Each structure stands twice: as C-alpha cells, then as structure tokens.
Amino acid sequence: MKTVDRLRKEFQVDAISFSETNDEIINIEVNNKYAKACICLQGAQILDWTPVNQKPVIWMSADALFRKNKSVRGGVPVCWPWFGDHVSNPAFPAHGYVRNNTWELKKTETLPDGSTRLLFIFPENDEFKAYWPYKMKIELHVTIGEKLQIVLKTENLSDGDVTLTEALHTYFNISHIKNISVNGLNGCQYLDKLDGYSVKEQQDNILVKEEVDRIYINTPDEVCIYDSGYKRNILINKSESLSTIVWNPWKVKSDLMGDMGDDGYLGMVCVETANAASNAVNLSAGQVHEMSVEYKVECL
Ligand code: TA6
C-alpha cells in the first residue's frame, strides 16, 4: 500500500489533501468550490459530502471506529461482490469483501466545471480469490461537485458467466427520523427482512417509526428523501440499479451494534442503490456493468 507521502506526490491536486488515522487508515479530503468531502482508502468509502452552505448529506456515526479491515459506520460502504450474507457461506464477511479492504487511488482530476473526480480500483489479492474465484475488475469513480456522483464499474474478466449482487450502502444525514419520508417507491414490492423476507407492497411514502430493513425490487431510478427539519429534499437518481434498500436499525439494534452513537439512529436513514435478491446481476465473459447514482440537494 502506498504511503501518504507517496500519494501526495502522485495525486495532490488543488482540492485534494491526504491524512492518516492512528490505525494507518488513509483518508482523502476534497475541498472545492462546490463541496467538501472525505473518502477513506479502506473500502473507497465516502465518509462525507457537504455541499457549500448545506448541512452534511452523508451521515457518519459519532462513535465510528477507524479499524483495519472493518467498515466505518456510516458513509457509503461499497458492498460487492455480494450484498448481505454470502449466499452459501455464512462465515464469509457480510456485504462482500471490498468494503473492509484497501483500494488503490489510480487517478485524480479537476474537471472543467471545477468539480473533483477520483478513480479507485480494487487490487487483486490471494485472500480475495479464496472468497471469490472469478477474475473481475472493479472500479469506483467518485465526482465531488454540486452533485455527488458515484459509479461502481465491474468488468467480468473470467471466461464464464458470473452472478453478483452489490450495493452502495449510503447512510444519509437527516434532521430527525420523525421529520422525513422516503418517497418514490410507492407500489413497489419489497422483501421485509424483519418478517422472514416476506414479499410486501409499498402503499405510500415511507415513514420510519420503528426498525425498517427492506429490499425494494424492480424500483424506479428516482427516489427522494424529504426532510422538513432541514427544509430540503435529497434527490437520488440512479442507473443500472434495480433494487433500493431502506434501513434504519432503530434503538435496540443500534445499541447492540455499539458504533451507532447515542440515539444515532434518529439522525440517519440508509437508502441504498443496489442490485440484490432477484435483481442479481449476471455478467457474461467480458461484459462490463456500471451501477451509478447521483445525489443532489434541493432546498425547500
Ligand atoms: O442494508 C441493510 C443491512 O443489510 C441490514 O440488514 C444491516 O445488516 C445493515 O445492512 C448493516 O450491516 P453492517 O454489516 O454494516 O452492520
């Protein structure tokens, strides 16, 4: 893994700086005319995106732990090449392998409009091959601007078909759970993880008044988090993603997790851009798949 000094030499551009936590975890700070952001090299996990004159859009736990090979609580964990528990081996890490391991920064650039783009790739390693014996290339393209744009690009380099599930497991920062609704999934079917993954249908906008853990399937590309407290909508616009997961652990589960912070669950909701359950992605040899999402704040 490259040192912070080496990264500075190779990738320092105006809006970018590097820092290292006490556990040798490297963070990349971006500060441009549109927003500030922070991306952890472990997991290529976006930890912050705060547009100018806005409150943070991405939630981070006050008790987040920065530990080697442990996903930080909050931000945008990259769940790949499986979402949730591994389909056949429960001993494998939940939400895939790449969110707990260090990626490589391959390119940084300032775009003509002044936004900042970063390209991360996940390097091959023997341990990963033991979990996932298929030759694949995975990249994360992150653009920090008036919008936050994230592209998760997968290329199947193996000589046969491969099926995967994936998610950008985004924790959103909200004023208070009682002030928000998640809109745009009306009429969609969902698997209710809290009720044996039974299939149900969403009737209205989603209000969160207890633990919610739902995989919405065959969903539209646009979803919105309405927040009356912050007087804003967070507009979520995705492509090549058929699933949307909505999750809030509520109090009991939060307390058990230990890194959600006191009553942290009241200030967050996960709305995840994914391909999960029956929306798993089948890639033929050589096929490229790009799941992407854009976040934008609309003031009310
Ligand atoms: O996306 C929702 C979910 O699958 C929940 O069931 C819960 O497990 C959550 O992800 C967080 O998982 P983590 O492994 O990050 O604690």
mmCIF file of N, CA, C and O in Angstrom, residues 42-114:
data_model
loop_
_atom_site.group_PDB
_atom_site.id
_atom_site.type_symbol
_atom_site.label_atom_id
_atom_site.label_comp_id
_atom_site.label_asym_id
_atom_site.label_seq_id
_atom_site.Cartn_x
_atom_site.Cartn_y
_atom_site.Cartn_z
ATOM 1 N N GLN A 42 -9.537 2.750 2.697
ATOM 2 C CA GLN A 42 -10.044 1.420 3.045
ATOM 3 C C GLN A 42 -11.524 1.353 2.641
ATOM 4 O O GLN A 42 -12.334 2.147 3.118
ATOM 5 N N GLY A 43 -11.824 0.562 1.711
ATOM 6 C CA GLY A 43 -13.207 0.429 1.252
ATOM 7 C C GLY A 43 -13.592 1.441 0.198
ATOM 8 O O GLY A 43 -14.717 1.436 -0.295
ATOM 9 N N ALA A 44 -12.656 2.353 -0.155
ATOM 10 C CA ALA A 44 -13.000 3.503 -1.033
ATOM 11 C C ALA A 44 -14.332 4.071 -0.540
ATOM 12 O O ALA A 44 -15.253 4.351 -1.291
ATOM 13 N N GLN A 45 -14.396 4.216 0.796
ATOM 14 C CA GLN A 45 -15.658 4.573 1.459
ATOM 15 C C GLN A 45 -15.768 6.078 1.620
ATOM 16 O O GLN A 45 -14.988 6.708 2.323
ATOM 17 N N ILE A 46 -16.743 6.653 0.905
ATOM 18 C CA ILE A 46 -17.024 8.079 1.078
ATOM 19 C C ILE A 46 -17.551 8.276 2.496
ATOM 20 O O ILE A 46 -18.479 7.591 2.908
ATOM 21 N N LEU A 47 -16.941 9.199 3.234
ATOM 22 C CA LEU A 47 -17.335 9.412 4.635
ATOM 23 C C LEU A 47 -18.074 10.740 4.818
ATOM 24 O O LEU A 47 -18.775 10.927 5.819
ATOM 25 N N ASP A 48 -17.881 11.631 3.860
ATOM 26 C CA ASP A 48 -18.512 12.950 3.997
ATOM 27 C C ASP A 48 -18.742 13.538 2.616
ATOM 28 O O ASP A 48 -17.927 13.352 1.705
ATOM 29 N N TRP A 49 -19.889 14.173 2.453
ATOM 30 C CA TRP A 49 -20.116 15.050 1.291
ATOM 31 C C TRP A 49 -20.993 16.165 1.793
ATOM 32 O O TRP A 49 -22.166 15.938 2.156
ATOM 33 N N THR A 50 -20.423 17.357 1.907
ATOM 34 C CA THR A 50 -21.148 18.513 2.438
ATOM 35 C C THR A 50 -21.080 19.648 1.424
ATOM 36 O O THR A 50 -20.038 20.325 1.318
ATOM 37 N N PRO A 51 -22.135 19.836 0.646
ATOM 38 C CA PRO A 51 -22.146 20.957 -0.309
ATOM 39 C C PRO A 51 -22.026 22.297 0.426
ATOM 40 O O PRO A 51 -22.444 22.415 1.586
ATOM 41 N N VAL A 52 -21.470 23.291 -0.241
ATOM 42 C CA VAL A 52 -21.310 24.622 0.346
ATOM 43 C C VAL A 52 -22.677 25.124 0.810
ATOM 44 O O VAL A 52 -23.694 24.919 0.137
ATOM 45 N N ASN A 53 -22.720 25.737 1.990
ATOM 46 C CA ASN A 53 -23.966 26.295 2.572
ATOM 47 C C ASN A 53 -25.037 25.233 2.859
ATOM 48 O O ASN A 53 -26.233 25.537 2.883
ATOM 49 N N GLN A 54 -24.592 23.976 2.976
ATOM 50 C CA GLN A 54 -25.537 22.921 3.323
ATOM 51 C C GLN A 54 -25.039 22.172 4.567
ATOM 52 O O GLN A 54 -23.867 22.255 4.939
ATOM 53 N N LYS A 55 -25.954 21.441 5.180
ATOM 54 C CA LYS A 55 -25.553 20.508 6.226
ATOM 55 C C LYS A 55 -25.049 19.238 5.561
ATOM 56 O O LYS A 55 -25.426 18.938 4.424
ATOM 57 N N PRO A 56 -24.204 18.472 6.259
ATOM 58 C CA PRO A 56 -23.722 17.224 5.650
ATOM 59 C C PRO A 56 -24.868 16.379 5.090
ATOM 60 O O PRO A 56 -25.949 16.300 5.700
ATOM 61 N N VAL A 57 -24.630 15.772 3.940
ATOM 62 C CA VAL A 57 -25.658 14.924 3.315
ATOM 63 C C VAL A 57 -25.437 13.463 3.698
ATOM 64 O O VAL A 57 -26.376 12.672 3.790
ATOM 65 N N ILE A 58 -24.156 13.128 3.922
ATOM 66 C CA ILE A 58 -23.802 11.749 4.288
ATOM 67 C C ILE A 58 -23.614 11.690 5.805
ATOM 68 O O ILE A 58 -22.961 12.573 6.387
ATOM 69 N N TRP A 59 -24.215 10.643 6.431
ATOM 70 C CA TRP A 59 -24.149 10.523 7.894
ATOM 71 C C TRP A 59 -22.960 9.689 8.308
ATOM 72 O O TRP A 59 -22.629 8.682 7.707
ATOM 73 N N MET A 60 -22.302 10.142 9.373
ATOM 74 C CA MET A 60 -21.235 9.363 9.997
ATOM 75 C C MET A 60 -21.543 9.241 11.482
ATOM 76 O O MET A 60 -21.936 10.231 12.130
ATOM 77 N N SER A 61 -21.394 8.044 12.015
ATOM 78 C CA SER A 61 -21.652 7.843 13.433
ATOM 79 C C SER A 61 -20.664 8.631 14.292
ATOM 80 O O SER A 61 -19.465 8.668 13.993
ATOM 81 N N ALA A 62 -21.163 9.184 15.394
ATOM 82 C CA ALA A 62 -20.279 9.890 16.339
ATOM 83 C C ALA A 62 -19.335 8.889 17.007
ATOM 84 O O ALA A 62 -18.291 9.259 17.532
ATOM 85 N N ASP A 63 -19.718 7.619 16.964
ATOM 86 C CA ASP A 63 -18.879 6.566 17.568
ATOM 87 C C ASP A 63 -18.230 5.673 16.519
ATOM 88 O O ASP A 63 -17.905 4.510 16.789
ATOM 89 N N ALA A 64 -18.069 6.228 15.325
ATOM 90 C CA ALA A 64 -17.462 5.423 14.242
ATOM 91 C C ALA A 64 -16.040 5.005 14.647
ATOM 92 O O ALA A 64 -15.302 5.772 15.243
ATOM 93 N N LEU A 65 -15.717 3.762 14.335
ATOM 94 C CA LEU A 65 -14.384 3.240 14.645
ATOM 95 C C LEU A 65 -13.568 3.142 13.351
ATOM 96 O O LEU A 65 -14.067 2.597 12.364
ATOM 97 N N PHE A 66 -12.346 3.656 13.399
ATOM 98 C CA PHE A 66 -11.453 3.506 12.246
ATOM 99 C C PHE A 66 -10.482 2.367 12.557
ATOM 100 O O PHE A 66 -9.486 2.558 13.245
ATOM 101 N N ARG A 67 -10.826 1.177 12.121
ATOM 102 C CA ARG A 67 -10.030 -0.004 12.419
ATOM 103 C C ARG A 67 -9.708 -0.722 11.106
ATOM 104 O O ARG A 67 -10.525 -0.767 10.199
ATOM 105 N N LYS A 68 -8.503 -1.317 11.066
ATOM 106 C CA LYS A 68 -8.111 -2.087 9.879
ATOM 107 C C LYS A 68 -9.161 -3.163 9.589
ATOM 108 O O LYS A 68 -9.637 -3.840 10.503
ATOM 109 N N ASN A 69 -9.518 -3.261 8.326
ATOM 110 C CA ASN A 69 -10.422 -4.326 7.857
ATOM 111 C C ASN A 69 -11.777 -4.342 8.546
ATOM 112 O O ASN A 69 -12.393 -5.391 8.712
ATOM 113 N N LYS A 70 -12.212 -3.149 8.969
ATOM 114 C CA LYS A 70 -13.590 -3.025 9.483
ATOM 115 C C LYS A 70 -14.209 -1.790 8.886
ATOM 116 O O LYS A 70 -13.659 -0.686 8.988
ATOM 117 N N SER A 71 -15.341 -1.974 8.226
ATOM 118 C CA SER A 71 -16.032 -0.860 7.590
ATOM 119 C C SER A 71 -16.429 0.186 8.631
ATOM 120 O O SER A 71 -16.881 -0.153 9.720
ATOM 121 N N VAL A 72 -16.228 1.444 8.323
ATOM 122 C CA VAL A 72 -16.555 2.536 9.239
ATOM 123 C C VAL A 72 -18.081 2.706 9.229
ATOM 124 O O VAL A 72 -18.720 2.592 8.171
ATOM 125 N N ARG A 73 -18.672 2.932 10.400
ATOM 126 C CA ARG A 73 -20.139 3.056 10.499
ATOM 127 C C ARG A 73 -20.597 4.399 9.922
ATOM 128 O O ARG A 73 -20.420 5.473 10.521
ATOM 129 N N GLY A 74 -21.176 4.293 8.760
ATOM 130 C CA GLY A 74 -21.707 5.496 8.111
ATOM 131 C C GLY A 74 -21.155 5.601 6.701
ATOM 132 O O GLY A 74 -20.578 4.643 6.160
ATOM 133 N N GLY A 75 -21.298 6.751 6.111
ATOM 134 C CA GLY A 75 -20.739 6.988 4.787
ATOM 135 C C GLY A 75 -21.421 6.163 3.705
ATOM 136 O O GLY A 75 -22.635 5.914 3.761
ATOM 137 N N VAL A 76 -20.597 5.727 2.724
ATOM 138 C CA VAL A 76 -21.116 4.951 1.593
ATOM 139 C C VAL A 76 -20.299 3.667 1.474
ATOM 140 O O VAL A 76 -19.385 3.564 0.633
ATOM 141 N N PRO A 77 -20.552 2.685 2.318
ATOM 142 C CA PRO A 77 -19.852 1.398 2.151
ATOM 143 C C PRO A 77 -20.177 0.780 0.789
ATOM 144 O O PRO A 77 -21.325 0.838 0.325
ATOM 145 N N VAL A 78 -19.137 0.225 0.141
ATOM 146 C CA VAL A 78 -19.316 -0.441 -1.162
ATOM 147 C C VAL A 78 -19.484 -1.938 -0.902
ATOM 148 O O VAL A 78 -18.543 -2.613 -0.468
ATOM 149 N N CYS A 79 -20.697 -2.411 -1.109
ATOM 150 C CA CYS A 79 -20.977 -3.838 -0.858
ATOM 151 C C CYS A 79 -20.827 -4.568 -2.193
ATOM 152 O O CYS A 79 -21.629 -4.372 -3.112
ATOM 153 N N TRP A 80 -19.815 -5.423 -2.303
ATOM 154 C CA TRP A 80 -19.516 -6.102 -3.583
ATOM 155 C C TRP A 80 -18.539 -7.231 -3.278
ATOM 156 O O TRP A 80 -17.652 -7.044 -2.412
ATOM 157 N N PRO A 81 -18.588 -8.352 -3.864
ATOM 158 C CA PRO A 81 -19.479 -8.813 -4.944
ATOM 159 C C PRO A 81 -20.725 -9.551 -4.430
ATOM 160 O O PRO A 81 -21.377 -10.254 -5.183
ATOM 161 N N TRP A 82 -21.038 -9.346 -3.148
ATOM 162 C CA TRP A 82 -22.354 -9.804 -2.668
ATOM 163 C C TRP A 82 -22.907 -8.796 -1.660
ATOM 164 O O TRP A 82 -22.176 -8.150 -0.939
ATOM 165 N N PHE A 83 -24.229 -8.681 -1.662
ATOM 166 C CA PHE A 83 -24.936 -7.813 -0.714
ATOM 167 C C PHE A 83 -25.494 -8.691 0.402
ATOM 168 O O PHE A 83 -26.038 -9.767 0.124
ATOM 169 N N GLY A 84 -25.381 -8.237 1.661
ATOM 170 C CA GLY A 84 -25.892 -9.031 2.775
ATOM 171 C C GLY A 84 -24.988 -10.223 3.054
ATOM 172 O O GLY A 84 -23.784 -10.193 2.810
ATOM 173 N N ASP A 85 -25.610 -11.312 3.564
ATOM 174 C CA ASP A 85 -24.811 -12.515 3.845
ATOM 175 C C ASP A 85 -24.475 -13.227 2.537
ATOM 176 O O ASP A 85 -25.264 -13.219 1.591
ATOM 177 N N HIS A 86 -23.313 -13.901 2.534
ATOM 178 C CA HIS A 86 -22.913 -14.649 1.345
ATOM 179 C C HIS A 86 -23.936 -15.754 1.117
ATOM 180 O O HIS A 86 -24.420 -16.369 2.067
ATOM 181 N N VAL A 87 -24.258 -15.992 -0.107
ATOM 182 C CA VAL A 87 -25.389 -16.881 -0.430
ATOM 183 C C VAL A 87 -25.153 -18.314 0.063
ATOM 184 O O VAL A 87 -26.085 -18.993 0.485
ATOM 185 N N SER A 88 -23.890 -18.763 0.102
ATOM 186 C CA SER A 88 -23.688 -20.168 0.502
ATOM 187 C C SER A 88 -22.760 -20.338 1.701
ATOM 188 O O SER A 88 -22.741 -21.398 2.313
ATOM 189 N N ASN A 89 -22.027 -19.286 2.044
ATOM 190 C CA ASN A 89 -21.105 -19.454 3.172
ATOM 191 C C ASN A 89 -21.288 -18.338 4.202
ATOM 192 O O ASN A 89 -20.701 -17.253 4.060
ATOM 193 N N PRO A 90 -22.086 -18.590 5.226
ATOM 194 C CA PRO A 90 -22.370 -17.545 6.238
ATOM 195 C C PRO A 90 -21.121 -17.069 6.989
ATOM 196 O O PRO A 90 -21.152 -16.033 7.635
ATOM 197 N N ALA A 91 -20.032 -17.854 6.859
ATOM 198 C CA ALA A 91 -18.793 -17.439 7.563
ATOM 199 C C ALA A 91 -18.091 -16.312 6.810
ATOM 200 O O ALA A 91 -17.230 -15.625 7.355
ATOM 201 N N PHE A 92 -18.480 -16.123 5.536
ATOM 202 C CA PHE A 92 -17.857 -15.034 4.766
ATOM 203 C C PHE A 92 -18.344 -13.689 5.300
ATOM 204 O O PHE A 92 -19.440 -13.595 5.849
ATOM 205 N N PRO A 93 -17.532 -12.641 5.131
ATOM 206 C CA PRO A 93 -17.940 -11.319 5.665
ATOM 207 C C PRO A 93 -19.252 -10.833 5.033
ATOM 208 O O PRO A 93 -19.483 -11.033 3.840
ATOM 209 N N ALA A 94 -20.080 -10.208 5.862
ATOM 210 C CA ALA A 94 -21.340 -9.654 5.339
ATOM 211 C C ALA A 94 -21.032 -8.511 4.370
ATOM 212 O O ALA A 94 -20.025 -7.801 4.536
ATOM 213 N N HIS A 95 -21.856 -8.362 3.352
ATOM 214 C CA HIS A 95 -21.740 -7.263 2.396
ATOM 215 C C HIS A 95 -20.463 -7.310 1.570
ATOM 216 O O HIS A 95 -19.926 -6.277 1.167
ATOM 217 N N GLY A 96 -19.991 -8.524 1.331
ATOM 218 C CA GLY A 96 -18.884 -8.668 0.391
ATOM 219 C C GLY A 96 -17.533 -8.423 1.042
ATOM 220 O O GLY A 96 -17.411 -8.303 2.264
ATOM 221 N N TYR A 97 -16.519 -8.299 0.198
ATOM 222 C CA TYR A 97 -15.121 -8.291 0.667
ATOM 223 C C TYR A 97 -14.482 -6.907 0.569
ATOM 224 O O TYR A 97 -13.677 -6.506 1.386
ATOM 225 N N VAL A 98 -14.893 -6.142 -0.446
ATOM 226 C CA VAL A 98 -14.115 -4.925 -0.767
ATOM 227 C C VAL A 98 -14.364 -3.765 0.196
ATOM 228 O O VAL A 98 -13.536 -2.856 0.297
ATOM 229 N N ARG A 99 -15.437 -3.776 0.954
ATOM 230 C CA ARG A 99 -15.690 -2.631 1.844
ATOM 231 C C ARG A 99 -14.741 -2.630 3.045
ATOM 232 O O ARG A 99 -14.565 -1.590 3.687
ATOM 233 N N ASN A 100 -14.154 -3.773 3.350
ATOM 234 C CA ASN A 100 -13.275 -3.871 4.529
ATOM 235 C C ASN A 100 -11.795 -3.825 4.154
ATOM 236 O O ASN A 100 -10.941 -4.002 5.015
ATOM 237 N N ASN A 101 -11.518 -3.630 2.875
ATOM 238 C CA ASN A 101 -10.117 -3.735 2.426
ATOM 239 C C ASN A 101 -9.685 -2.531 1.604
ATOM 240 O O ASN A 101 -10.525 -1.805 1.068
ATOM 241 N N THR A 102 -8.383 -2.340 1.546
ATOM 242 C CA THR A 102 -7.842 -1.110 0.958
ATOM 243 C C THR A 102 -7.859 -1.151 -0.567
ATOM 244 O O THR A 102 -7.439 -2.134 -1.174
ATOM 245 N N TRP A 103 -8.364 -0.063 -1.138
ATOM 246 C CA TRP A 103 -8.366 0.117 -2.583
ATOM 247 C C TRP A 103 -7.115 0.914 -2.975
ATOM 248 O O TRP A 103 -6.392 1.399 -2.119
ATOM 249 N N GLU A 104 -6.944 1.050 -4.286
ATOM 250 C CA GLU A 104 -5.840 1.885 -4.798
ATOM 251 C C GLU A 104 -6.417 3.123 -5.489
ATOM 252 O O GLU A 104 -7.337 3.014 -6.299
ATOM 253 N N LEU A 105 -5.863 4.279 -5.142
ATOM 254 C CA LEU A 105 -6.212 5.504 -5.862
ATOM 255 C C LEU A 105 -5.425 5.513 -7.168
ATOM 256 O O LEU A 105 -4.201 5.386 -7.143
ATOM 257 N N LYS A 106 -6.132 5.598 -8.286
ATOM 258 C CA LYS A 106 -5.451 5.498 -9.595
ATOM 259 C C LYS A 106 -5.369 6.829 -10.317
ATOM 260 O O LYS A 106 -4.516 7.055 -11.150
ATOM 261 N N LYS A 107 -6.349 7.715 -10.039
ATOM 262 C CA LYS A 107 -6.339 8.992 -10.791
ATOM 263 C C LYS A 107 -7.137 10.040 -10.026
ATOM 264 O O LYS A 107 -8.144 9.725 -9.396
ATOM 265 N N THR A 108 -6.641 11.274 -10.073
ATOM 266 C CA THR A 108 -7.425 12.411 -9.554
ATOM 267 C C THR A 108 -7.404 13.498 -10.629
ATOM 268 O O THR A 108 -6.407 13.656 -11.338
ATOM 269 N N GLU A 109 -8.504 14.187 -10.780
ATOM 270 C CA GLU A 109 -8.522 15.269 -11.765
ATOM 271 C C GLU A 109 -9.543 16.338 -11.386
ATOM 272 O O GLU A 109 -10.549 16.044 -10.726
ATOM 273 N N THR A 110 -9.228 17.547 -11.800
ATOM 274 C CA THR A 110 -10.185 18.631 -11.660
ATOM 275 C C THR A 110 -10.877 18.811 -13.005
ATOM 276 O O THR A 110 -10.217 19.012 -14.030
ATOM 277 N N LEU A 111 -12.203 18.666 -13.009
ATOM 278 C CA LEU A 111 -12.949 18.746 -14.271
ATOM 279 C C LEU A 111 -13.125 20.213 -14.683
ATOM 280 O O LEU A 111 -12.992 21.115 -13.844
ATOM 281 N N PRO A 112 -13.465 20.464 -15.934
ATOM 282 C CA PRO A 112 -13.599 21.856 -16.414
ATOM 283 C C PRO A 112 -14.557 22.699 -15.569
ATOM 284 O O PRO A 112 -14.344 23.902 -15.395
ATOM 285 N N ASP A 113 -15.577 22.063 -14.987
ATOM 286 C CA ASP A 113 -16.534 22.866 -14.186
ATOM 287 C C ASP A 113 -16.045 23.069 -12.751
ATOM 288 O O ASP A 113 -16.749 23.633 -11.923
ATOM 289 N N GLY A 114 -14.840 22.554 -12.446
ATOM 290 C CA GLY A 114 -14.267 22.753 -11.108
ATOM 291 C C GLY A 114 -14.568 21.641 -10.129
ATOM 292 O O GLY A 114 -14.108 21.676 -8.986
#
